[in-house]
mmCIF file with all atom_site columns, C-alpha atoms in Angstrom:
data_model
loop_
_atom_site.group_PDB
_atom_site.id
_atom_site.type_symbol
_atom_site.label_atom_id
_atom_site.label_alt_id
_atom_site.label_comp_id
_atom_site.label_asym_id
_atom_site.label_entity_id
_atom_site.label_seq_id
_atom_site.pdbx_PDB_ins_code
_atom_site.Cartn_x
_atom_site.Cartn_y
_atom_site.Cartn_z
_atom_site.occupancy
_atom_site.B_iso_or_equiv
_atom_site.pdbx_formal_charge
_atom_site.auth_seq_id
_atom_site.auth_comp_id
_atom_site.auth_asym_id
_atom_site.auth_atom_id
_atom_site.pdbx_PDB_model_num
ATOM 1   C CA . UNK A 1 1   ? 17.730  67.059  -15.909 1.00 0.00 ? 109 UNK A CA 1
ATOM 2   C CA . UNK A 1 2   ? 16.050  63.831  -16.532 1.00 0.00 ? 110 UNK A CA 1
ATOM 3   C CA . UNK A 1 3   ? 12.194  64.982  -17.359 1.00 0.00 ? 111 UNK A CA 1
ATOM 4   C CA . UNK A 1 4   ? 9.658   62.421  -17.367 1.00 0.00 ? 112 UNK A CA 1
ATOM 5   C CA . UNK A 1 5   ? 9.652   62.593  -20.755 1.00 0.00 ? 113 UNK A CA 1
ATOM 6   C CA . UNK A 1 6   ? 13.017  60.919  -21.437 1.00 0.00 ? 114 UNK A CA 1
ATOM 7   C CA . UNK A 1 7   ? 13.044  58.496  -24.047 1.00 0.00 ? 115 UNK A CA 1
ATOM 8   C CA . UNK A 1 8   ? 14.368  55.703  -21.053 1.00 0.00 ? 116 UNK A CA 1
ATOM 9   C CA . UNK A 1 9   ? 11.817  56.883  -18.009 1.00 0.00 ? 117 UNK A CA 1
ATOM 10  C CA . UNK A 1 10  ? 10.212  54.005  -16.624 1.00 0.00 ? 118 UNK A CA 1
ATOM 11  C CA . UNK A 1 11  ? 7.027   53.466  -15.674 1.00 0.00 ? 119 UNK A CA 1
ATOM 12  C CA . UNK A 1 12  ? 6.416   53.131  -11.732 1.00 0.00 ? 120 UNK A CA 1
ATOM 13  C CA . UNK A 1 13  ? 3.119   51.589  -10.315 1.00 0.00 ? 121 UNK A CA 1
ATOM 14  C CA . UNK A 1 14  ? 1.393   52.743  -6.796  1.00 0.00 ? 122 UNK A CA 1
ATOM 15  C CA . UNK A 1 15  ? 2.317   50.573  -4.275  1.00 0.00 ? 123 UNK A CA 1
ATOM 16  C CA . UNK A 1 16  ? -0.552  51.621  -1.359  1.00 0.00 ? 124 UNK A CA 1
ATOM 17  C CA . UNK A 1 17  ? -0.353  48.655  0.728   1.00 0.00 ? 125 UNK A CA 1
ATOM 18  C CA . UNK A 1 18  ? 3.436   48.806  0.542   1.00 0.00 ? 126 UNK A CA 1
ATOM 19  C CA . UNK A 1 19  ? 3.674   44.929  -0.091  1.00 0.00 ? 127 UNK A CA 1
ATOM 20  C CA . UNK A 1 20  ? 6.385   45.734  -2.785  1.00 0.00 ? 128 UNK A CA 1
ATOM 21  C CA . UNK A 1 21  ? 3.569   45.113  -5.535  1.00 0.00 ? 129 UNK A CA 1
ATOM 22  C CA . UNK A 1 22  ? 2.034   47.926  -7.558  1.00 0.00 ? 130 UNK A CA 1
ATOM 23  C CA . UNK A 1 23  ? -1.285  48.837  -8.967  1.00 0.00 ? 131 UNK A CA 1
ATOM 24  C CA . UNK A 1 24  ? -1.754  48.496  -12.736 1.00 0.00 ? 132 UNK A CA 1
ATOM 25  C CA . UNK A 1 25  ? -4.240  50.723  -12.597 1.00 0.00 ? 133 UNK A CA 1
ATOM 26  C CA . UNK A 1 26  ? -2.015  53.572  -11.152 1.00 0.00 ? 134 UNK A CA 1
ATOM 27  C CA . UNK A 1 27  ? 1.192   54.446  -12.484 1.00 0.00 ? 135 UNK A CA 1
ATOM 28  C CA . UNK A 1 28  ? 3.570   57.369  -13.593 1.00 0.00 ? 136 UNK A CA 1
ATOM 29  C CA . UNK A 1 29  ? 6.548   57.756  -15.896 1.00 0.00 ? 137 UNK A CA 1
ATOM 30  C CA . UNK A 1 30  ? 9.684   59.090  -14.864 1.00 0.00 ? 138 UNK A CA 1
ATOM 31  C CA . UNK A 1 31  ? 13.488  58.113  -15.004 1.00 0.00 ? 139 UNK A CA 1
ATOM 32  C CA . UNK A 1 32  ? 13.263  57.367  -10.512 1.00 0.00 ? 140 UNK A CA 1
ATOM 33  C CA . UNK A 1 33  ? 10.832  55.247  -8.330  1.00 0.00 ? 141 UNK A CA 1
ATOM 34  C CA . UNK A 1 34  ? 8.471   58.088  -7.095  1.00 0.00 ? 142 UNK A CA 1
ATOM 35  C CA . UNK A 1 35  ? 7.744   57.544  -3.327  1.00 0.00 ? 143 UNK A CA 1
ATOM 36  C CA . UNK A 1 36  ? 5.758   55.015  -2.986  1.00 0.00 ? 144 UNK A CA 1
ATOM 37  C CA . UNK A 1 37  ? 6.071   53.274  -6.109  1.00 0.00 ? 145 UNK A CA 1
ATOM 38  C CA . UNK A 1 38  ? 7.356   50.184  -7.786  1.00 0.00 ? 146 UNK A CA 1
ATOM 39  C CA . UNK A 1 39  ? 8.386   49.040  -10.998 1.00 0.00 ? 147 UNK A CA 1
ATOM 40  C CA . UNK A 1 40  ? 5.694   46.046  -10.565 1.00 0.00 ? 148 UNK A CA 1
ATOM 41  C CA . UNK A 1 41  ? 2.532   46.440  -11.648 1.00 0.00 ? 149 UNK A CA 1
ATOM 42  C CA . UNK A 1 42  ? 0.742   42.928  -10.680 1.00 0.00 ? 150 UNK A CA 1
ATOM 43  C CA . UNK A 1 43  ? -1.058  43.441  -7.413  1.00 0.00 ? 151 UNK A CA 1
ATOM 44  C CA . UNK A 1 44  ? -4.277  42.945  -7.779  1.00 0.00 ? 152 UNK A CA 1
ATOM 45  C CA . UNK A 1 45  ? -5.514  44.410  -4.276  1.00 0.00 ? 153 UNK A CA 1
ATOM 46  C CA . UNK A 1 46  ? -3.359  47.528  -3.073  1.00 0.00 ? 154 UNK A CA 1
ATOM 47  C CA . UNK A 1 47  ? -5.465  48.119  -0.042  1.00 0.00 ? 155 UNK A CA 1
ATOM 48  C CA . UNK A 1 48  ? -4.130  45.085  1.337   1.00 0.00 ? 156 UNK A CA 1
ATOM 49  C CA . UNK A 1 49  ? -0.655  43.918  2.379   1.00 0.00 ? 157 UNK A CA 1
ATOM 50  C CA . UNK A 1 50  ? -1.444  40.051  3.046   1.00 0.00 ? 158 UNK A CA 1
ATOM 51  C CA . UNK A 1 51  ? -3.058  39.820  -1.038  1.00 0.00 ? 159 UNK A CA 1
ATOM 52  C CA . UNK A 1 52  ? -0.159  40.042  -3.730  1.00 0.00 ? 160 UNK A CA 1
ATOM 53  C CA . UNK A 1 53  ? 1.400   37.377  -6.162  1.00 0.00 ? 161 UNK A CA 1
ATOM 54  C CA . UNK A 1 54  ? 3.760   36.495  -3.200  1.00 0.00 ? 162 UNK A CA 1
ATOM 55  C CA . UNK A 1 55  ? 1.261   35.498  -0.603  1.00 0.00 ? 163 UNK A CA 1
ATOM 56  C CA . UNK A 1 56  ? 0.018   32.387  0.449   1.00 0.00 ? 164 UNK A CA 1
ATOM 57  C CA . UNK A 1 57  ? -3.504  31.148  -0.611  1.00 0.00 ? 165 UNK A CA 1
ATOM 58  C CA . UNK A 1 58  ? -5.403  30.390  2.560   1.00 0.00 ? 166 UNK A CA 1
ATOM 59  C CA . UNK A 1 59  ? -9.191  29.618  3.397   1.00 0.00 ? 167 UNK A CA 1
ATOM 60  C CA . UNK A 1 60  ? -11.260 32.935  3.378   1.00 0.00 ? 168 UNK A CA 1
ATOM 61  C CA . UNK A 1 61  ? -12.947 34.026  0.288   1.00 0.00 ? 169 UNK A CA 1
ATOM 62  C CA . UNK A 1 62  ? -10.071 36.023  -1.314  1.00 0.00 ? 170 UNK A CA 1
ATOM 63  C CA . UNK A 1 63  ? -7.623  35.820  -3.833  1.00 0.00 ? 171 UNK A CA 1
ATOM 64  C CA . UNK A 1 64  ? -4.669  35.716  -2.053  1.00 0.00 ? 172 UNK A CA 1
ATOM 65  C CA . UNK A 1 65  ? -2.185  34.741  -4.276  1.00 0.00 ? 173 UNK A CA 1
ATOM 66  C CA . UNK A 1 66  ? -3.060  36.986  -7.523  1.00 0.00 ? 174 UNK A CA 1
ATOM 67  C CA . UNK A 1 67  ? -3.604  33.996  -9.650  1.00 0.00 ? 175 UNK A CA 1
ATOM 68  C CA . UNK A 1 68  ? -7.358  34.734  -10.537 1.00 0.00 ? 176 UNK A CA 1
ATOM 69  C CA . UNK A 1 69  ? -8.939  32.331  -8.272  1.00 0.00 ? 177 UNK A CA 1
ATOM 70  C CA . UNK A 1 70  ? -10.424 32.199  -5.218  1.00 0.00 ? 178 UNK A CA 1
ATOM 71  C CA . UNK A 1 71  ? -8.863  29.601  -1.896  1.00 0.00 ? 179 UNK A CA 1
ATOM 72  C CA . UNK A 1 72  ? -7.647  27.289  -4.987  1.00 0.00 ? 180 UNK A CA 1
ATOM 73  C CA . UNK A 1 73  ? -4.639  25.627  -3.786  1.00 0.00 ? 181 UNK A CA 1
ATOM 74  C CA . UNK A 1 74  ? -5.128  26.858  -0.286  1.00 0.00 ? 182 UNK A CA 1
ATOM 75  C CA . UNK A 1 75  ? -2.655  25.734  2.180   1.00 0.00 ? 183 UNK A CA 1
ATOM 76  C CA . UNK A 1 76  ? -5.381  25.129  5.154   1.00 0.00 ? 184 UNK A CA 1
ATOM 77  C CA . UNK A 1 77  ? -7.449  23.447  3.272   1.00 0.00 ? 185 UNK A CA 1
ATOM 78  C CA . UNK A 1 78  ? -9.490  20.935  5.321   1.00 0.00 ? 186 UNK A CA 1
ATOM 79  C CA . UNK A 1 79  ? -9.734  17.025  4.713   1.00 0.00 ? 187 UNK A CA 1
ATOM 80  C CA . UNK A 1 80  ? -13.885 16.130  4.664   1.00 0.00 ? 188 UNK A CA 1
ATOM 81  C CA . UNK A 1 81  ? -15.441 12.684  4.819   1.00 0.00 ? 189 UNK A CA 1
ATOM 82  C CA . UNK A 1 82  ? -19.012 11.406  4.244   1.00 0.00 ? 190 UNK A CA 1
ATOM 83  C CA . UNK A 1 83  ? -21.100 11.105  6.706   1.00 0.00 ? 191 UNK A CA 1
ATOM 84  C CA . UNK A 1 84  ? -24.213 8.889   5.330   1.00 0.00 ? 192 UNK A CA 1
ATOM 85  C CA . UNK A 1 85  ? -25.999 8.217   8.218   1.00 0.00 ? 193 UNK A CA 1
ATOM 86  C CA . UNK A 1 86  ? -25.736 12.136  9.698   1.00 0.00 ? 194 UNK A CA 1
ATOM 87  C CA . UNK A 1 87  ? -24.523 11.486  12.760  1.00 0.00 ? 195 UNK A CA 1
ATOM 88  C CA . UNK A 1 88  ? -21.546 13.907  12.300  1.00 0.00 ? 196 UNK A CA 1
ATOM 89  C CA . UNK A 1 89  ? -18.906 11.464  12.309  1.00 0.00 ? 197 UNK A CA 1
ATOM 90  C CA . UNK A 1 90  ? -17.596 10.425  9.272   1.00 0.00 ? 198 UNK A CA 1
ATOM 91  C CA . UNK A 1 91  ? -15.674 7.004   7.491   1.00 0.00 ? 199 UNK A CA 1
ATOM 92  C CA . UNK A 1 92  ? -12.569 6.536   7.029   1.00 0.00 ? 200 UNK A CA 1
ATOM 93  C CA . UNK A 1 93  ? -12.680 3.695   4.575   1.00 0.00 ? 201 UNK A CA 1
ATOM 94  C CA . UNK A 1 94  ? -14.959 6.229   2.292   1.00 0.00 ? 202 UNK A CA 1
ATOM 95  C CA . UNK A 1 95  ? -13.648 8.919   -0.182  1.00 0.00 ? 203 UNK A CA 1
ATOM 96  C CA . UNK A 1 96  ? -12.939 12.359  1.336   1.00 0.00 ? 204 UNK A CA 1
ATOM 97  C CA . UNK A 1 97  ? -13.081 15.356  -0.299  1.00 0.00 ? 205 UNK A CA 1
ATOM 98  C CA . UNK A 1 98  ? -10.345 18.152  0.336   1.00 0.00 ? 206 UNK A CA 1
ATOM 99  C CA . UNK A 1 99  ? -10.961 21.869  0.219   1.00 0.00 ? 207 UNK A CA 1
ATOM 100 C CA . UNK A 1 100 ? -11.714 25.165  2.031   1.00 0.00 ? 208 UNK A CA 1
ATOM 101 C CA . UNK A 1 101 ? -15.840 24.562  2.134   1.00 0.00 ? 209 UNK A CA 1
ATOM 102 C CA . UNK A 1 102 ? -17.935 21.569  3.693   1.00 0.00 ? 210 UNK A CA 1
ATOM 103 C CA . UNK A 1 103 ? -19.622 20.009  1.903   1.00 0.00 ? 211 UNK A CA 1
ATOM 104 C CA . UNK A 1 104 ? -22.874 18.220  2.108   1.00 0.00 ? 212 UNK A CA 1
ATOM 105 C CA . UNK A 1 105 ? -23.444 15.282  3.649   1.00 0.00 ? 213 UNK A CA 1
ATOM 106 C CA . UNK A 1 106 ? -19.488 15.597  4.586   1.00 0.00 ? 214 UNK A CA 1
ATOM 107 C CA . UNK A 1 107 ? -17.741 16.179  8.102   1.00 0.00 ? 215 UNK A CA 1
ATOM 108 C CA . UNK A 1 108 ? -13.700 16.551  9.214   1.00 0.00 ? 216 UNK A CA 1
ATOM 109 C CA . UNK A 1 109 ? -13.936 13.906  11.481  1.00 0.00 ? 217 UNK A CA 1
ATOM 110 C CA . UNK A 1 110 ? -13.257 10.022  10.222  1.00 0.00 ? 218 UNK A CA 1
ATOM 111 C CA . UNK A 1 111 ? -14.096 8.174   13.994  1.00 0.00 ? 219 UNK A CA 1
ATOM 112 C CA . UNK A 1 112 ? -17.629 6.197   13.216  1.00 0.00 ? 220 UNK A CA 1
ATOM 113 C CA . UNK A 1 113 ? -17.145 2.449   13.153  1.00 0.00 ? 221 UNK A CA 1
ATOM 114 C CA . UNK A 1 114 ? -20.373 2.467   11.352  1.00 0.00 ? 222 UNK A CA 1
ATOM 115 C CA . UNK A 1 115 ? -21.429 4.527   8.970   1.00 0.00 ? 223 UNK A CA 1
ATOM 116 C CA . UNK A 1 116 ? -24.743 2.950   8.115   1.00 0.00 ? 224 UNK A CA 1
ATOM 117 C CA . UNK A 1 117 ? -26.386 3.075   11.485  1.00 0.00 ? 225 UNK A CA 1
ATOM 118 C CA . UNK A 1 118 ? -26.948 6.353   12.734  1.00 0.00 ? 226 UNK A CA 1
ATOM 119 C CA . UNK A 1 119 ? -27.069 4.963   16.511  1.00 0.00 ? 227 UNK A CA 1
ATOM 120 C CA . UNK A 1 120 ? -23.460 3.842   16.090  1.00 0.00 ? 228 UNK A CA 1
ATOM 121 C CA . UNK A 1 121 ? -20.605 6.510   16.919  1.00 0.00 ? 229 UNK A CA 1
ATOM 122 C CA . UNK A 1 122 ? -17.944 7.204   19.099  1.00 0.00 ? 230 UNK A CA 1
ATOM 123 C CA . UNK A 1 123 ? -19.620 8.213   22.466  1.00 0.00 ? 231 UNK A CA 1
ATOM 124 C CA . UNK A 1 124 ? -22.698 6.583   21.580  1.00 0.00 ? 232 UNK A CA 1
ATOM 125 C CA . UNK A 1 125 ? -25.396 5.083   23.910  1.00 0.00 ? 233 UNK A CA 1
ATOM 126 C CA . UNK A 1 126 ? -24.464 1.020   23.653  1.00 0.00 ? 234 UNK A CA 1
ATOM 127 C CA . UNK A 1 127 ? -27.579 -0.819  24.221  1.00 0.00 ? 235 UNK A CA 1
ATOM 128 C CA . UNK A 1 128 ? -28.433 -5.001  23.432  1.00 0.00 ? 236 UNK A CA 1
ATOM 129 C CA . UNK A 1 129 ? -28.774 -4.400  19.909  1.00 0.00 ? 237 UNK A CA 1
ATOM 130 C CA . UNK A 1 130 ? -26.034 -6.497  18.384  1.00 0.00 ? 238 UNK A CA 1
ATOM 131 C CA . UNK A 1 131 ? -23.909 -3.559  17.160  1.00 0.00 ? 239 UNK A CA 1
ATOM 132 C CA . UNK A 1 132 ? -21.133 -1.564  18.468  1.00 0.00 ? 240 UNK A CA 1
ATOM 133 C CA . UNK A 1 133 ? -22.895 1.171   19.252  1.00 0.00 ? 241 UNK A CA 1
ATOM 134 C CA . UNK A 1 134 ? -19.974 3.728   20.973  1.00 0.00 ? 242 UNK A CA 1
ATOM 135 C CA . UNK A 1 135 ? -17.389 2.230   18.460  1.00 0.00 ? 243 UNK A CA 1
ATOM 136 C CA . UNK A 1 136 ? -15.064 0.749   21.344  1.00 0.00 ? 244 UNK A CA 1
ATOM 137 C CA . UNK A 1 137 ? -14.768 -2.795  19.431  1.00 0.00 ? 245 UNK A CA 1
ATOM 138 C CA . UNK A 1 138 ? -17.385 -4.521  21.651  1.00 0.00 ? 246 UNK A CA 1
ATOM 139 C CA . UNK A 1 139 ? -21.034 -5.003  21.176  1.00 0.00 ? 247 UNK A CA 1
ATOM 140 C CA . UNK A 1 140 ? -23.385 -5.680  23.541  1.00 0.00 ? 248 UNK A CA 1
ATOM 141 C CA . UNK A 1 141 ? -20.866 -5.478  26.805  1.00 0.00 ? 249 UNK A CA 1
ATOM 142 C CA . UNK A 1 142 ? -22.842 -5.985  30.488  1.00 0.00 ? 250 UNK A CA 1
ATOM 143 C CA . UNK A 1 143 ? -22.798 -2.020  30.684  1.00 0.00 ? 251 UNK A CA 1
ATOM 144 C CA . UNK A 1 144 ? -25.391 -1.480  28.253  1.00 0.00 ? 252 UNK A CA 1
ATOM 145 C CA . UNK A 1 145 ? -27.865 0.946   29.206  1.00 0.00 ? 253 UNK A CA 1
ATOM 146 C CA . UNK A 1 146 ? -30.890 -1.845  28.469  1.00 0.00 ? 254 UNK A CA 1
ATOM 147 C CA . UNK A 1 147 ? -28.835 -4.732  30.222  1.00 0.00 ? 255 UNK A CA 1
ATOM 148 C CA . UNK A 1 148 ? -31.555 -6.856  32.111  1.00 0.00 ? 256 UNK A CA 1
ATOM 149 C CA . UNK A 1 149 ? -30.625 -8.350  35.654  1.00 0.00 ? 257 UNK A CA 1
ATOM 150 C CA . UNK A 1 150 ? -30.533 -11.823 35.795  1.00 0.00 ? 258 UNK A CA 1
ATOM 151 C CA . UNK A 1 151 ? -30.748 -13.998 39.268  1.00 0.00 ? 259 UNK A CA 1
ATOM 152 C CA . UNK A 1 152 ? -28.752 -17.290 39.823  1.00 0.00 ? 260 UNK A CA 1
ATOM 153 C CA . UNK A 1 153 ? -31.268 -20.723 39.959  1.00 0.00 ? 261 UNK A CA 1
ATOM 154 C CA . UNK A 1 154 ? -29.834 -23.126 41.494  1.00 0.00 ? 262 UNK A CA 1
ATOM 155 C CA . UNK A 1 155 ? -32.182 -25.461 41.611  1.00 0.00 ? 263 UNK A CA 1
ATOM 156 C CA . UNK A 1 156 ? -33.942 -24.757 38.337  1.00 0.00 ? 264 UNK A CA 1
ATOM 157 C CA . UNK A 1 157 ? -36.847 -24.699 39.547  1.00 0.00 ? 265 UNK A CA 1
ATOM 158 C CA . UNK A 1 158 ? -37.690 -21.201 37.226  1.00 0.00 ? 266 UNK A CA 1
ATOM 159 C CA . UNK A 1 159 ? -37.044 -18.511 39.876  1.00 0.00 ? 267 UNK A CA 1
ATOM 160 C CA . UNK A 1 160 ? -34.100 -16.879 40.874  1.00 0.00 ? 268 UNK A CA 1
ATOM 161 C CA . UNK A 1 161 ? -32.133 -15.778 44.212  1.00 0.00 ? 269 UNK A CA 1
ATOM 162 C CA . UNK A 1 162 ? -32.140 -12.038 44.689  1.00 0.00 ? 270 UNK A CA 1
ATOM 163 C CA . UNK A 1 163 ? -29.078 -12.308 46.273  1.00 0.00 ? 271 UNK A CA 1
ATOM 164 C CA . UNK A 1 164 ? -27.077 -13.882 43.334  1.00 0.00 ? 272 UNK A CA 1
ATOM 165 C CA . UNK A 1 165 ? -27.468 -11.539 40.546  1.00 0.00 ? 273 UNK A CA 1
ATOM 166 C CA . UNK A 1 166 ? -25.547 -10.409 37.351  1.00 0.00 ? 274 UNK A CA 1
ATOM 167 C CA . UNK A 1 167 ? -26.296 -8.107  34.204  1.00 0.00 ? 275 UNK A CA 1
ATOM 168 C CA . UNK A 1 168 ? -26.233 -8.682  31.087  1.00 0.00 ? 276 UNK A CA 1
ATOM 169 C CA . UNK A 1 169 ? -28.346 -8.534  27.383  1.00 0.00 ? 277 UNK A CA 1
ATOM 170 C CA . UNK A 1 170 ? -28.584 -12.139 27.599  1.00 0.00 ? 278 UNK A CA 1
ATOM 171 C CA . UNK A 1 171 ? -29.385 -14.321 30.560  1.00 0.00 ? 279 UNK A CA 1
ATOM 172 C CA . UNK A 1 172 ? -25.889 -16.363 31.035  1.00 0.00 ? 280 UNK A CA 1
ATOM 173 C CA . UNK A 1 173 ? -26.918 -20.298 31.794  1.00 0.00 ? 281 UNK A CA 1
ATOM 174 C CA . UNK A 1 174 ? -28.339 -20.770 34.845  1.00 0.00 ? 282 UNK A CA 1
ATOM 175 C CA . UNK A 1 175 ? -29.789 -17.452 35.369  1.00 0.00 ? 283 UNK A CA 1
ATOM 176 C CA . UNK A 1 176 ? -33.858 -16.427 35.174  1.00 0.00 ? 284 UNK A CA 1
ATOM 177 C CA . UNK A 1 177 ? -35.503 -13.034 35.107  1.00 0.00 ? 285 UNK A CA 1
ATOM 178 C CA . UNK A 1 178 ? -37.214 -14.019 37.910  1.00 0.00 ? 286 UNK A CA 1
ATOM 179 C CA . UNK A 1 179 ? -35.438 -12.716 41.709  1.00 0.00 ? 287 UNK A CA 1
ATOM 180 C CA . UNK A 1 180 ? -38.497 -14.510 44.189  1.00 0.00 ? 288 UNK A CA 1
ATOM 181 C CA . UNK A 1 181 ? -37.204 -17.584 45.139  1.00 0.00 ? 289 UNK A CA 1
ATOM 182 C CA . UNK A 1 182 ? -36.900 -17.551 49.154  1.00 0.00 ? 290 UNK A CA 1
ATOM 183 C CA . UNK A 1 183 ? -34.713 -21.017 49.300  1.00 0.00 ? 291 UNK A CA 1
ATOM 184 C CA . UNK A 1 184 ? -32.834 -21.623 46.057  1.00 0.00 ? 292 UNK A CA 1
ATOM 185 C CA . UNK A 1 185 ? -31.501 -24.276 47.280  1.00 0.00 ? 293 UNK A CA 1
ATOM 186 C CA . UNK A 1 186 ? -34.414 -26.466 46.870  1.00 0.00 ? 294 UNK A CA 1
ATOM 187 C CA . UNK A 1 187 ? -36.547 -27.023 43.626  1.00 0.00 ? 295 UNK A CA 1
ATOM 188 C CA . UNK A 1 188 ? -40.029 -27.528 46.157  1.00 0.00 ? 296 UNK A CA 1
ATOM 189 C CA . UNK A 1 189 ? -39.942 -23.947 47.381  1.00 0.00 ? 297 UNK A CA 1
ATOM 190 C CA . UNK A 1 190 ? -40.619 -21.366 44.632  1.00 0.00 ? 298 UNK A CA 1
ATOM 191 C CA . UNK A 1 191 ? -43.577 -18.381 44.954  1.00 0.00 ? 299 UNK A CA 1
ATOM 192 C CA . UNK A 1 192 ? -46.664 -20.013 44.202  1.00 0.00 ? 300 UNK A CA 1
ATOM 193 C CA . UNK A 1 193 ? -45.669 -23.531 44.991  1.00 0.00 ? 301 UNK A CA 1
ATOM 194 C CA . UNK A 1 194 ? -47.945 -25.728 47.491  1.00 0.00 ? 302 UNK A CA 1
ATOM 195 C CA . UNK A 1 195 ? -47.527 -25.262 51.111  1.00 0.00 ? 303 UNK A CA 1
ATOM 196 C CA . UNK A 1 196 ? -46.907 -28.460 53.355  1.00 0.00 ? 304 UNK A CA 1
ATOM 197 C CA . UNK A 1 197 ? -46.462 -28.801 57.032  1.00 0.00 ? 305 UNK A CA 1
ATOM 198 C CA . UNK A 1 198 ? -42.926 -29.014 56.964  1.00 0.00 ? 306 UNK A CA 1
ATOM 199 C CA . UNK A 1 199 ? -41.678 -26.074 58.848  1.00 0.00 ? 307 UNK A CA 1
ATOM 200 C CA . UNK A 1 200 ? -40.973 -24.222 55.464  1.00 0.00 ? 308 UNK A CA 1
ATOM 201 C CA . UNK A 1 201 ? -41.870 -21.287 53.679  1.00 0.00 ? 309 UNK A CA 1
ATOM 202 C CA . UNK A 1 202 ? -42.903 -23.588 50.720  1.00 0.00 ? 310 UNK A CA 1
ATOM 203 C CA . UNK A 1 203 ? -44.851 -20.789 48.876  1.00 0.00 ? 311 UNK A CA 1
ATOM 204 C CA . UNK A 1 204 ? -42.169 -18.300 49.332  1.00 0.00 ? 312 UNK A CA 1
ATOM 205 C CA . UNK A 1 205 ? -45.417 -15.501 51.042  1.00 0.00 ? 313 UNK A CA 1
ATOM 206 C CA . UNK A 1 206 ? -43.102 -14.915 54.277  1.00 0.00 ? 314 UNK A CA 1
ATOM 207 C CA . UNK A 1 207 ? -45.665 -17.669 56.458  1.00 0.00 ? 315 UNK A CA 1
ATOM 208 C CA . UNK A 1 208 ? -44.848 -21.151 57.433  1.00 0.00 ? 316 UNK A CA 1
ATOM 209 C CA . UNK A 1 209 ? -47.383 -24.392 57.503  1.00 0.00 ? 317 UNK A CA 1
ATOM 210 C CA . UNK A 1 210 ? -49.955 -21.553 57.385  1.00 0.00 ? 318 UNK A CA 1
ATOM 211 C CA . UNK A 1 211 ? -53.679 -23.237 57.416  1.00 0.00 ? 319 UNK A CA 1
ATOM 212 C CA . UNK A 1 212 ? -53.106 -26.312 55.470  1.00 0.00 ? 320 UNK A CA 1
ATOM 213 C CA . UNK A 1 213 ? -52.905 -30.217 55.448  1.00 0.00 ? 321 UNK A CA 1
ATOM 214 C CA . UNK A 1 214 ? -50.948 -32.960 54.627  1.00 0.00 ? 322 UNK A CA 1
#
């Protein structure tokens, strides 16, 4: 009853992976579904479950899908942007690129605030350089690591009280580089300055009226 060879058999294709998608390239003929088999014939790897014309493309080098190409359409496909100054953070504002592969001169993060200076990125090193070197929105700020130390002068007489200090990549007004002054308070007494007998440290070398005249 019912032989293969019935004019209405149907063709059944080997269905290894058991996805419910056969192999073209192995079939029979009969009038039932051996075990094992299905009446579709478009799988085109039976060896494994996750590849068949039902699956979703993803990122890994395999036709997932059955459609002939390789991570095409793929559904984790990542978002790249350039990176022109290599610093491995990329801009926004630029093109990206989206697919499975990175490519070159391209990286999946869009953070730099500059992508022309290679010194400039988030997490960066700020130093007095006039950019915005860790990509906070400030440039130059007091915490830079090359901020000099500046000394209050008072009495402008070019040297600065050790004692009154702030830092900074430029000297704010009022301030010198200089942190000798012993009396800032007066524009006579100053390291180097001529020593009187006046019961001051004029010079600023720790001695008083030491071995001069008036």
């Amino acid at each position: 009853i019912d032989p293969d060879d019935s004019v209405d058999a149907a063709t059944w294709y080997n269905d290894a992976d058991s996805d419910g998608f056969g192999d073209a390239s192995s079939s029979s003929v009969s009038c039932s579904a051996p075990s094992g088999s299905v009446s579709d014939s478009s799988d085109c790897d039976d060896t494994d479950a996750a590849v068949s014309p039902a699956a979703t493309e993803v990122c890994n080098d395999v036709d997932d899908d059955c459609d002939g190409t390789t991570d095409v359409g793929a559904a984790d496909v990542t978002t790249w942007y350039p990176d022109t100054d290599g610093d491995s953070f990329g801009n926004a504002s630029g093109t990206p690129v989206t697919q499975c592969d990175q490519p070159t001169s391209y990286v999946d993060d869009a953070t730099d605030c500059d992508d022309g200076d290679s010194s400039s990125y988030p997490g960066g090193t700020e130093v007095c350089d006039g950019a915005d070197n860790d990509c906070d929105g400030s440039t130059d700020p007091d915490s830079s690591a090359d901020a000099g130390t500046w000394y209050d002068d008072l009495d402008e007489d070019g040297w600065g009280d050790a004692d009154s200090s702030t830092t900074s990549c430029s000297a704010p007004s009022g301030t010198v580089s200089e942190s000798s002054d012993c009396d800032d308070s007066d524009s006579s007494v100053f390291p180097g300055a001529t020593e009187y007998c006046d019961t001051a440290d004029n010079d600023c070398d720790g001695d008083v009226d030491e071995d001069v005249g008036e």
